[in-house]
């Protein structure tokens, strides 16, 4: 199924895939902390809009082309952004990291921080080698498999 472009800047896109259903955030290159957080907040708003149309919604971060984000931004996502998307009804987040070691370490830190958070105990975060396997997992999770 095709995706629908919902938001685009010079450093990222956010698309909607109704077949999952999920939003796909695809950062590209370097972003300042402000740019990154703005993208995540735009994504949160789009999740709210799509959740009003769908019974379930998930988040997929395709970070294969993203440069490393700061530890502060990782902590912000895990403690602040996750709690807000959880309130919207997101229960599954899939990540496709860049192949470099620093990105993988950042993803591991985020997953560990996310799954240890008390406010979002029902949030499941997993990483995948490609977008298709991430979408398959999200579909399975959303359909109760």
JSON list of N, CA, C and O in Angstrom, two decimals, residues 9-65:
[
{"chain": "A", "resi": 9, "resn": "UNK", "atom": "N", "xyz": [9.89, 18.63, 5.79]},
{"chain": "A", "resi": 9, "resn": "UNK", "atom": "CA", "xyz": [10.82, 19.75, 5.93]},
{"chain": "A", "resi": 9, "resn": "UNK", "atom": "C", "xyz": [12.09, 19.34, 5.18]},
{"chain": "A", "resi": 9, "resn": "UNK", "atom": "O", "xyz": [12.14, 18.25, 4.61]},
{"chain": "A", "resi": 10, "resn": "UNK", "atom": "N", "xyz": [13.10, 20.17, 5.23]},
{"chain": "A", "resi": 10, "resn": "UNK", "atom": "CA", "xyz": [14.35, 19.82, 4.58]},
{"chain": "A", "resi": 10, "resn": "UNK", "atom": "C", "xyz": [15.06, 18.65, 5.24]},
{"chain": "A", "resi": 10, "resn": "UNK", "atom": "O", "xyz": [15.94, 18.03, 4.65]},
{"chain": "A", "resi": 11, "resn": "UNK", "atom": "N", "xyz": [14.69, 18.35, 6.49]},
{"chain": "A", "resi": 11, "resn": "UNK", "atom": "CA", "xyz": [15.41, 17.32, 7.24]},
{"chain": "A", "resi": 11, "resn": "UNK", "atom": "C", "xyz": [14.58, 16.09, 7.58]},
{"chain": "A", "resi": 11, "resn": "UNK", "atom": "O", "xyz": [15.10, 15.15, 8.18]},
{"chain": "A", "resi": 12, "resn": "UNK", "atom": "N", "xyz": [13.30, 16.06, 7.22]},
{"chain": "A", "resi": 12, "resn": "UNK", "atom": "CA", "xyz": [12.49, 14.89, 7.58]},
{"chain": "A", "resi": 12, "resn": "UNK", "atom": "C", "xyz": [11.15, 14.88, 6.86]},
{"chain": "A", "resi": 12, "resn": "UNK", "atom": "O", "xyz": [10.67, 15.92, 6.39]},
{"chain": "A", "resi": 13, "resn": "UNK", "atom": "N", "xyz": [10.57, 13.69, 6.80]},
{"chain": "A", "resi": 13, "resn": "UNK", "atom": "CA", "xyz": [9.20, 13.55, 6.32]},
{"chain": "A", "resi": 13, "resn": "UNK", "atom": "C", "xyz": [8.42, 12.75, 7.37]},
{"chain": "A", "resi": 13, "resn": "UNK", "atom": "O", "xyz": [9.00, 11.97, 8.13]},
{"chain": "A", "resi": 14, "resn": "UNK", "atom": "N", "xyz": [7.10, 12.97, 7.37]},
{"chain": "A", "resi": 14, "resn": "UNK", "atom": "CA", "xyz": [6.20, 12.14, 8.17]},
{"chain": "A", "resi": 14, "resn": "UNK", "atom": "C", "xyz": [5.10, 11.69, 7.21]},
{"chain": "A", "resi": 14, "resn": "UNK", "atom": "O", "xyz": [4.44, 12.51, 6.59]},
{"chain": "A", "resi": 15, "resn": "UNK", "atom": "N", "xyz": [4.98, 10.36, 7.08]},
{"chain": "A", "resi": 15, "resn": "UNK", "atom": "CA", "xyz": [4.00, 9.77, 6.17]},
{"chain": "A", "resi": 15, "resn": "UNK", "atom": "C", "xyz": [3.02, 8.92, 6.97]},
{"chain": "A", "resi": 15, "resn": "UNK", "atom": "O", "xyz": [3.32, 8.50, 8.10]},
{"chain": "A", "resi": 16, "resn": "UNK", "atom": "N", "xyz": [1.87, 8.65, 6.36]},
{"chain": "A", "resi": 16, "resn": "UNK", "atom": "CA", "xyz": [0.86, 7.79, 6.97]},
{"chain": "A", "resi": 16, "resn": "UNK", "atom": "C", "xyz": [0.69, 6.55, 6.11]},
{"chain": "A", "resi": 16, "resn": "UNK", "atom": "O", "xyz": [0.56, 6.64, 4.90]},
{"chain": "A", "resi": 17, "resn": "UNK", "atom": "N", "xyz": [0.73, 5.38, 6.74]},
{"chain": "A", "resi": 17, "resn": "UNK", "atom": "CA", "xyz": [0.47, 4.12, 6.05]},
{"chain": "A", "resi": 17, "resn": "UNK", "atom": "C", "xyz": [-0.79, 3.52, 6.67]},
{"chain": "A", "resi": 17, "resn": "UNK", "atom": "O", "xyz": [-0.76, 2.99, 7.79]},
{"chain": "A", "resi": 18, "resn": "UNK", "atom": "N", "xyz": [-1.91, 3.62, 5.96]},
{"chain": "A", "resi": 18, "resn": "UNK", "atom": "CA", "xyz": [-3.20, 3.15, 6.47]},
{"chain": "A", "resi": 18, "resn": "UNK", "atom": "C", "xyz": [-3.24, 1.63, 6.59]},
{"chain": "A", "resi": 18, "resn": "UNK", "atom": "O", "xyz": [-4.05, 1.10, 7.34]},
{"chain": "A", "resi": 19, "resn": "UNK", "atom": "N", "xyz": [-2.38, 0.92, 5.89]},
{"chain": "A", "resi": 19, "resn": "UNK", "atom": "CA", "xyz": [-2.40, -0.54, 5.94]},
{"chain": "A", "resi": 19, "resn": "UNK", "atom": "C", "xyz": [-1.90, -1.08, 7.27]},
{"chain": "A", "resi": 19, "resn": "UNK", "atom": "O", "xyz": [-2.13, -2.24, 7.60]},
{"chain": "A", "resi": 20, "resn": "UNK", "atom": "N", "xyz": [-1.22, -0.25, 8.07]},
{"chain": "A", "resi": 20, "resn": "UNK", "atom": "CA", "xyz": [-0.69, -0.75, 9.35]},
{"chain": "A", "resi": 20, "resn": "UNK", "atom": "C", "xyz": [-1.71, -0.57, 10.48]},
{"chain": "A", "resi": 20, "resn": "UNK", "atom": "O", "xyz": [-2.03, -1.58, 11.12]},
{"chain": "A", "resi": 21, "resn": "UNK", "atom": "N", "xyz": [-2.24, 0.55, 10.83]},
{"chain": "A", "resi": 21, "resn": "UNK", "atom": "CA", "xyz": [-1.93, 1.93, 10.47]},
{"chain": "A", "resi": 21, "resn": "UNK", "atom": "C", "xyz": [-0.83, 2.52, 11.35]},
{"chain": "A", "resi": 21, "resn": "UNK", "atom": "O", "xyz": [-0.76, 2.24, 12.55]},
{"chain": "A", "resi": 22, "resn": "UNK", "atom": "N", "xyz": [0.03, 3.34, 10.72]},
{"chain": "A", "resi": 22, "resn": "UNK", "atom": "CA", "xyz": [1.11, 3.99, 11.47]},
{"chain": "A", "resi": 22, "resn": "UNK", "atom": "C", "xyz": [1.56, 5.27, 10.75]},
{"chain": "A", "resi": 22, "resn": "UNK", "atom": "O", "xyz": [1.31, 5.45, 9.56]},
{"chain": "A", "resi": 23, "resn": "UNK", "atom": "N", "xyz": [2.22, 6.11, 11.54]},
{"chain": "A", "resi": 23, "resn": "UNK", "atom": "CA", "xyz": [2.94, 7.24, 10.97]},
{"chain": "A", "resi": 23, "resn": "UNK", "atom": "C", "xyz": [4.39, 6.81, 10.85]},
{"chain": "A", "resi": 23, "resn": "UNK", "atom": "O", "xyz": [4.91, 6.10, 11.72]},
{"chain": "A", "resi": 24, "resn": "UNK", "atom": "N", "xyz": [5.03, 7.23, 9.77]},
{"chain": "A", "resi": 24, "resn": "UNK", "atom": "CA", "xyz": [6.43, 6.90, 9.52]},
{"chain": "A", "resi": 24, "resn": "UNK", "atom": "C", "xyz": [7.23, 8.19, 9.50]},
{"chain": "A", "resi": 24, "resn": "UNK", "atom": "O", "xyz": [7.05, 9.03, 8.62]},
{"chain": "A", "resi": 25, "resn": "UNK", "atom": "N", "xyz": [8.10, 8.34, 10.50]},
{"chain": "A", "resi": 25, "resn": "UNK", "atom": "CA", "xyz": [8.97, 9.52, 10.60]},
{"chain": "A", "resi": 25, "resn": "UNK", "atom": "C", "xyz": [10.32, 9.13, 10.01]},
{"chain": "A", "resi": 25, "resn": "UNK", "atom": "O", "xyz": [10.94, 8.17, 10.46]},
{"chain": "A", "resi": 26, "resn": "UNK", "atom": "N", "xyz": [10.74, 9.86, 8.97]},
{"chain": "A", "resi": 26, "resn": "UNK", "atom": "CA", "xyz": [12.00, 9.55, 8.29]},
{"chain": "A", "resi": 26, "resn": "UNK", "atom": "C", "xyz": [12.93, 10.76, 8.32]},
{"chain": "A", "resi": 26, "resn": "UNK", "atom": "O", "xyz": [12.90, 11.60, 7.41]},
{"chain": "A", "resi": 27, "resn": "UNK", "atom": "N", "xyz": [13.73, 10.88, 9.39]},
{"chain": "A", "resi": 27, "resn": "UNK", "atom": "CA", "xyz": [14.70, 11.98, 9.44]},
{"chain": "A", "resi": 27, "resn": "UNK", "atom": "C", "xyz": [15.83, 11.73, 8.44]},
{"chain": "A", "resi": 27, "resn": "UNK", "atom": "O", "xyz": [16.15, 10.58, 8.13]},
{"chain": "A", "resi": 28, "resn": "UNK", "atom": "N", "xyz": [16.42, 12.81, 7.96]},
{"chain": "A", "resi": 28, "resn": "UNK", "atom": "CA", "xyz": [17.47, 12.70, 6.95]},
{"chain": "A", "resi": 28, "resn": "UNK", "atom": "C", "xyz": [18.60, 13.65, 7.30]},
{"chain": "A", "resi": 28, "resn": "UNK", "atom": "O", "xyz": [18.43, 14.86, 7.24]},
{"chain": "A", "resi": 29, "resn": "UNK", "atom": "N", "xyz": [19.75, 13.09, 7.68]},
{"chain": "A", "resi": 29, "resn": "UNK", "atom": "CA", "xyz": [20.92, 13.92, 7.98]},
{"chain": "A", "resi": 29, "resn": "UNK", "atom": "C", "xyz": [20.89, 14.50, 9.38]},
{"chain": "A", "resi": 29, "resn": "UNK", "atom": "O", "xyz": [20.24, 13.99, 10.28]},
{"chain": "A", "resi": 30, "resn": "UNK", "atom": "N", "xyz": [21.59, 15.61, 9.53]},
{"chain": "A", "resi": 30, "resn": "UNK", "atom": "CA", "xyz": [21.73, 16.24, 10.84]},
{"chain": "A", "resi": 30, "resn": "UNK", "atom": "C", "xyz": [20.57, 17.18, 11.12]},
{"chain": "A", "resi": 30, "resn": "UNK", "atom": "O", "xyz": [20.13, 17.92, 10.25]},
{"chain": "A", "resi": 31, "resn": "UNK", "atom": "N", "xyz": [20.08, 17.14, 12.35]},
{"chain": "A", "resi": 31, "resn": "UNK", "atom": "CA", "xyz": [19.07, 18.09, 12.82]},
{"chain": "A", "resi": 31, "resn": "UNK", "atom": "C", "xyz": [19.54, 18.65, 14.15]},
{"chain": "A", "resi": 31, "resn": "UNK", "atom": "O", "xyz": [20.08, 17.91, 14.97]},
{"chain": "A", "resi": 32, "resn": "UNK", "atom": "N", "xyz": [19.31, 19.93, 14.35]},
{"chain": "A", "resi": 32, "resn": "UNK", "atom": "CA", "xyz": [19.57, 20.49, 15.67]},
{"chain": "A", "resi": 32, "resn": "UNK", "atom": "C", "xyz": [18.56, 19.90, 16.65]},
{"chain": "A", "resi": 32, "resn": "UNK", "atom": "O", "xyz": [17.54, 19.34, 16.25]},
{"chain": "A", "resi": 33, "resn": "UNK", "atom": "N", "xyz": [18.82, 20.08, 17.92]},
{"chain": "A", "resi": 33, "resn": "UNK", "atom": "CA", "xyz": [17.90, 19.60, 18.94]},
{"chain": "A", "resi": 33, "resn": "UNK", "atom": "C", "xyz": [16.52, 20.23, 18.75]},
{"chain": "A", "resi": 33, "resn": "UNK", "atom": "O", "xyz": [15.50, 19.55, 18.83]},
{"chain": "A", "resi": 34, "resn": "UNK", "atom": "N", "xyz": [16.48, 21.54, 18.48]},
{"chain": "A", "resi": 34, "resn": "UNK", "atom": "CA", "xyz": [15.20, 22.22, 18.27]},
{"chain": "A", "resi": 34, "resn": "UNK", "atom": "C", "xyz": [14.45, 21.65, 17.07]},
{"chain": "A", "resi": 34, "resn": "UNK", "atom": "O", "xyz": [13.24, 21.44, 17.13]},
{"chain": "A", "resi": 35, "resn": "UNK", "atom": "N", "xyz": [15.18, 21.41, 15.96]},
{"chain": "A", "resi": 35, "resn": "UNK", "atom": "CA", "xyz": [14.54, 20.84, 14.77]},
{"chain": "A", "resi": 35, "resn": "UNK", "atom": "C", "xyz": [13.99, 19.44, 15.07]},
{"chain": "A", "resi": 35, "resn": "UNK", "atom": "O", "xyz": [12.87, 19.12, 14.68]},
{"chain": "A", "resi": 36, "resn": "UNK", "atom": "N", "xyz": [14.78, 18.64, 15.76]},
{"chain": "A", "resi": 36, "resn": "UNK", "atom": "CA", "xyz": [14.37, 17.28, 16.07]},
{"chain": "A", "resi": 36, "resn": "UNK", "atom": "C", "xyz": [13.12, 17.28, 16.94]},
{"chain": "A", "resi": 36, "resn": "UNK", "atom": "O", "xyz": [12.15, 16.58, 16.65]},
{"chain": "A", "resi": 37, "resn": "UNK", "atom": "N", "xyz": [13.13, 18.08, 17.99]},
{"chain": "A", "resi": 37, "resn": "UNK", "atom": "CA", "xyz": [11.98, 18.11, 18.90]},
{"chain": "A", "resi": 37, "resn": "UNK", "atom": "C", "xyz": [10.74, 18.67, 18.20]},
{"chain": "A", "resi": 37, "resn": "UNK", "atom": "O", "xyz": [9.63, 18.20, 18.45]},
{"chain": "A", "resi": 38, "resn": "UNK", "atom": "N", "xyz": [10.94, 19.63, 17.33]},
{"chain": "A", "resi": 38, "resn": "UNK", "atom": "CA", "xyz": [9.81, 20.17, 16.56]},
{"chain": "A", "resi": 38, "resn": "UNK", "atom": "C", "xyz": [9.19, 19.08, 15.68]},
{"chain": "A", "resi": 38, "resn": "UNK", "atom": "O", "xyz": [7.98, 18.94, 15.61]},
{"chain": "A", "resi": 39, "resn": "UNK", "atom": "N", "xyz": [10.06, 18.30, 15.03]},
{"chain": "A", "resi": 39, "resn": "UNK", "atom": "CA", "xyz": [9.56, 17.18, 14.20]},
{"chain": "A", "resi": 39, "resn": "UNK", "atom": "C", "xyz": [8.76, 16.20, 15.04]},
{"chain": "A", "resi": 39, "resn": "UNK", "atom": "O", "xyz": [7.69, 15.74, 14.63]},
{"chain": "A", "resi": 40, "resn": "UNK", "atom": "N", "xyz": [9.28, 15.86, 16.21]},
{"chain": "A", "resi": 40, "resn": "UNK", "atom": "CA", "xyz": [8.59, 14.90, 17.07]},
{"chain": "A", "resi": 40, "resn": "UNK", "atom": "C", "xyz": [7.25, 15.47, 17.56]},
{"chain": "A", "resi": 40, "resn": "UNK", "atom": "O", "xyz": [6.27, 14.73, 17.65]},
{"chain": "A", "resi": 41, "resn": "UNK", "atom": "N", "xyz": [7.21, 16.76, 17.83]},
{"chain": "A", "resi": 41, "resn": "UNK", "atom": "CA", "xyz": [5.96, 17.38, 18.27]},
{"chain": "A", "resi": 41, "resn": "UNK", "atom": "C", "xyz": [4.94, 17.47, 17.13]},
{"chain": "A", "resi": 41, "resn": "UNK", "atom": "O", "xyz": [3.74, 17.29, 17.35]},
{"chain": "A", "resi": 42, "resn": "UNK", "atom": "N", "xyz": [5.42, 17.73, 15.92]},
{"chain": "A", "resi": 42, "resn": "UNK", "atom": "CA", "xyz": [4.53, 17.70, 14.75]},
{"chain": "A", "resi": 42, "resn": "UNK", "atom": "C", "xyz": [3.97, 16.28, 14.60]},
{"chain": "A", "resi": 42, "resn": "UNK", "atom": "O", "xyz": [2.78, 16.08, 14.36]},
{"chain": "A", "resi": 43, "resn": "UNK", "atom": "N", "xyz": [4.84, 15.29, 14.75]},
{"chain": "A", "resi": 43, "resn": "UNK", "atom": "CA", "xyz": [4.41, 13.90, 14.68]},
{"chain": "A", "resi": 43, "resn": "UNK", "atom": "C", "xyz": [3.35, 13.58, 15.72]},
{"chain": "A", "resi": 43, "resn": "UNK", "atom": "O", "xyz": [2.36, 12.89, 15.42]},
{"chain": "A", "resi": 44, "resn": "UNK", "atom": "N", "xyz": [3.52, 14.09, 16.91]},
{"chain": "A", "resi": 44, "resn": "UNK", "atom": "CA", "xyz": [2.53, 13.88, 17.97]},
{"chain": "A", "resi": 44, "resn": "UNK", "atom": "C", "xyz": [1.18, 14.46, 17.57]},
{"chain": "A", "resi": 44, "resn": "UNK", "atom": "O", "xyz": [0.14, 13.81, 17.73]},
{"chain": "A", "resi": 45, "resn": "UNK", "atom": "N", "xyz": [1.18, 15.67, 17.02]},
{"chain": "A", "resi": 45, "resn": "UNK", "atom": "CA", "xyz": [-0.07, 16.29, 16.59]},
{"chain": "A", "resi": 45, "resn": "UNK", "atom": "C", "xyz": [-0.74, 15.48, 15.48]},
{"chain": "A", "resi": 45, "resn": "UNK", "atom": "O", "xyz": [-1.95, 15.27, 15.48]},
{"chain": "A", "resi": 46, "resn": "UNK", "atom": "N", "xyz": [0.07, 14.99, 14.54]},
{"chain": "A", "resi": 46, "resn": "UNK", "atom": "CA", "xyz": [-0.47, 14.16, 13.45]},
{"chain": "A", "resi": 46, "resn": "UNK", "atom": "C", "xyz": [-1.01, 12.83, 13.98]},
{"chain": "A", "resi": 46, "resn": "UNK", "atom": "O", "xyz": [-2.02, 12.33, 13.50]},
{"chain": "A", "resi": 47, "resn": "UNK", "atom": "N", "xyz": [-0.34, 12.28, 15.00]},
{"chain": "A", "resi": 47, "resn": "UNK", "atom": "CA", "xyz": [-0.86, 11.05, 15.63]},
{"chain": "A", "resi": 47, "resn": "UNK", "atom": "C", "xyz": [-2.24, 11.30, 16.23]},
{"chain": "A", "resi": 47, "resn": "UNK", "atom": "O", "xyz": [-3.14, 10.47, 16.09]},
{"chain": "A", "resi": 48, "resn": "UNK", "atom": "N", "xyz": [-2.40, 12.44, 16.90]},
{"chain": "A", "resi": 48, "resn": "UNK", "atom": "CA", "xyz": [-3.70, 12.79, 17.48]},
{"chain": "A", "resi": 48, "resn": "UNK", "atom": "C", "xyz": [-4.77, 12.85, 16.40]},
{"chain": "A", "resi": 48, "resn": "UNK", "atom": "O", "xyz": [-5.87, 12.32, 16.57]},
{"chain": "A", "resi": 49, "resn": "UNK", "atom": "N", "xyz": [-4.44, 13.50, 15.28]},
{"chain": "A", "resi": 49, "resn": "UNK", "atom": "CA", "xyz": [-5.41, 13.65, 14.19]},
{"chain": "A", "resi": 49, "resn": "UNK", "atom": "C", "xyz": [-5.78, 12.29, 13.61]},
{"chain": "A", "resi": 49, "resn": "UNK", "atom": "O", "xyz": [-6.96, 12.00, 13.38]},
{"chain": "A", "resi": 50, "resn": "UNK", "atom": "N", "xyz": [-4.78, 11.44, 13.35]},
{"chain": "A", "resi": 50, "resn": "UNK", "atom": "CA", "xyz": [-5.04, 10.13, 12.75]},
{"chain": "A", "resi": 50, "resn": "UNK", "atom": "C", "xyz": [-5.75, 9.20, 13.74]},
{"chain": "A", "resi": 50, "resn": "UNK", "atom": "O", "xyz": [-6.57, 8.39, 13.34]},
{"chain": "A", "resi": 51, "resn": "UNK", "atom": "N", "xyz": [-5.44, 9.32, 15.02]},
{"chain": "A", "resi": 51, "resn": "UNK", "atom": "CA", "xyz": [-6.09, 8.48, 16.03]},
{"chain": "A", "resi": 51, "resn": "UNK", "atom": "C", "xyz": [-7.58, 8.76, 16.08]},
{"chain": "A", "resi": 51, "resn": "UNK", "atom": "O", "xyz": [-8.38, 7.86, 16.33]},
{"chain": "A", "resi": 52, "resn": "UNK", "atom": "N", "xyz": [-7.96, 10.00, 15.78]},
{"chain": "A", "resi": 52, "resn": "UNK", "atom": "CA", "xyz": [-9.39, 10.32, 15.78]},
{"chain": "A", "resi": 52, "resn": "UNK", "atom": "C", "xyz": [-10.11, 9.64, 14.61]},
{"chain": "A", "resi": 52, "resn": "UNK", "atom": "O", "xyz": [-11.31, 9.44, 14.65]},
{"chain": "A", "resi": 53, "resn": "UNK", "atom": "N", "xyz": [-9.36, 9.26, 13.56]},
{"chain": "A", "resi": 53, "resn": "UNK", "atom": "CA", "xyz": [-9.93, 8.57, 12.40]},
{"chain": "A", "resi": 53, "resn": "UNK", "atom": "C", "xyz": [-9.84, 7.05, 12.50]},
{"chain": "A", "resi": 53, "resn": "UNK", "atom": "O", "xyz": [-10.63, 6.34, 11.90]},
{"chain": "A", "resi": 54, "resn": "UNK", "atom": "N", "xyz": [-8.83, 6.57, 13.22]},
{"chain": "A", "resi": 54, "resn": "UNK", "atom": "CA", "xyz": [-8.54, 5.13, 13.29]},
{"chain": "A", "resi": 54, "resn": "UNK", "atom": "C", "xyz": [-8.76, 4.65, 14.73]},
{"chain": "A", "resi": 54, "resn": "UNK", "atom": "O", "xyz": [-8.64, 5.43, 15.66]},
{"chain": "A", "resi": 55, "resn": "UNK", "atom": "N", "xyz": [-9.02, 3.38, 14.90]},
{"chain": "A", "resi": 55, "resn": "UNK", "atom": "CA", "xyz": [-9.16, 2.87, 16.27]},
{"chain": "A", "resi": 55, "resn": "UNK", "atom": "C", "xyz": [-7.79, 2.69, 16.93]},
{"chain": "A", "resi": 55, "resn": "UNK", "atom": "O", "xyz": [-7.67, 2.82, 18.13]},
{"chain": "A", "resi": 56, "resn": "UNK", "atom": "N", "xyz": [-6.77, 2.41, 16.12]},
{"chain": "A", "resi": 56, "resn": "UNK", "atom": "CA", "xyz": [-5.42, 2.21, 16.63]},
{"chain": "A", "resi": 56, "resn": "UNK", "atom": "C", "xyz": [-4.43, 2.93, 15.72]},
{"chain": "A", "resi": 56, "resn": "UNK", "atom": "O", "xyz": [-4.70, 3.10, 14.54]},
{"chain": "A", "resi": 57, "resn": "UNK", "atom": "N", "xyz": [-3.30, 3.31, 16.31]},
{"chain": "A", "resi": 57, "resn": "UNK", "atom": "CA", "xyz": [-2.25, 3.97, 15.52]},
{"chain": "A", "resi": 57, "resn": "UNK", "atom": "C", "xyz": [-0.89, 3.62, 16.16]},
{"chain": "A", "resi": 57, "resn": "UNK", "atom": "O", "xyz": [-0.81, 3.43, 17.37]},
{"chain": "A", "resi": 58, "resn": "UNK", "atom": "N", "xyz": [0.13, 3.51, 15.33]},
{"chain": "A", "resi": 58, "resn": "UNK", "atom": "CA", "xyz": [1.48, 3.22, 15.82]},
{"chain": "A", "resi": 58, "resn": "UNK", "atom": "C", "xyz": [2.46, 4.23, 15.21]},
{"chain": "A", "resi": 58, "resn": "UNK", "atom": "O", "xyz": [2.10, 5.02, 14.34]},
{"chain": "A", "resi": 59, "resn": "UNK", "atom": "N", "xyz": [3.70, 4.18, 15.67]},
{"chain": "A", "resi": 59, "resn": "UNK", "atom": "CA", "xyz": [4.77, 5.07, 15.21]},
{"chain": "A", "resi": 59, "resn": "UNK", "atom": "C", "xyz": [5.92, 4.22, 14.69]},
{"chain": "A", "resi": 59, "resn": "UNK", "atom": "O", "xyz": [6.32, 3.26, 15.36]},
{"chain": "A", "resi": 60, "resn": "UNK", "atom": "N", "xyz": [6.42, 4.57, 13.51]},
{"chain": "A", "resi": 60, "resn": "UNK", "atom": "CA", "xyz": [7.58, 3.90, 12.95]},
{"chain": "A", "resi": 60, "resn": "UNK", "atom": "C", "xyz": [8.62, 4.97, 12.65]},
{"chain": "A", "resi": 60, "resn": "UNK", "atom": "O", "xyz": [8.33, 5.91, 11.91]},
{"chain": "A", "resi": 61, "resn": "UNK", "atom": "N", "xyz": [9.80, 4.83, 13.25]},
{"chain": "A", "resi": 61, "resn": "UNK", "atom": "CA", "xyz": [10.90, 5.76, 12.98]},
{"chain": "A", "resi": 61, "resn": "UNK", "atom": "C", "xyz": [11.88, 5.08, 12.04]},
{"chain": "A", "resi": 61, "resn": "UNK", "atom": "O", "xyz": [12.53, 4.10, 12.42]},
{"chain": "A", "resi": 62, "resn": "UNK", "atom": "N", "xyz": [11.97, 5.58, 10.83]},
{"chain": "A", "resi": 62, "resn": "UNK", "atom": "CA", "xyz": [12.93, 5.07, 9.85]},
{"chain": "A", "resi": 62, "resn": "UNK", "atom": "C", "xyz": [14.16, 5.97, 9.93]},
{"chain": "A", "resi": 62, "resn": "UNK", "atom": "O", "xyz": [14.26, 6.97, 9.22]},
{"chain": "A", "resi": 63, "resn": "UNK", "atom": "N", "xyz": [15.07, 5.62, 10.84]},
{"chain": "A", "resi": 63, "resn": "UNK", "atom": "CA", "xyz": [16.23, 6.48, 11.15]},
{"chain": "A", "resi": 63, "resn": "UNK", "atom": "C", "xyz": [17.49, 6.07, 10.40]},
{"chain": "A", "resi": 63, "resn": "UNK", "atom": "O", "xyz": [18.59, 6.44, 10.79]},
{"chain": "A", "resi": 64, "resn": "UNK", "atom": "N", "xyz": [17.33, 5.34, 9.30]},
{"chain": "A", "resi": 64, "resn": "UNK", "atom": "CA", "xyz": [18.50, 4.86, 8.56]},
{"chain": "A", "resi": 64, "resn": "UNK", "atom": "C", "xyz": [19.36, 6.00, 8.03]},
{"chain": "A", "resi": 64, "resn": "UNK", "atom": "O", "xyz": [20.57, 5.84, 7.88]},
{"chain": "A", "resi": 65, "resn": "UNK", "atom": "N", "xyz": [18.75, 7.15, 7.74]},
{"chain": "A", "resi": 65, "resn": "UNK", "atom": "CA", "xyz": [19.51, 8.28, 7.19]},
{"chain": "A", "resi": 65, "resn": "UNK", "atom": "C", "xyz": [19.69, 9.42, 8.19]},
{"chain": "A", "resi": 65, "resn": "UNK", "atom": "O", "xyz": [20.09, 10.51, 7.81]}
]
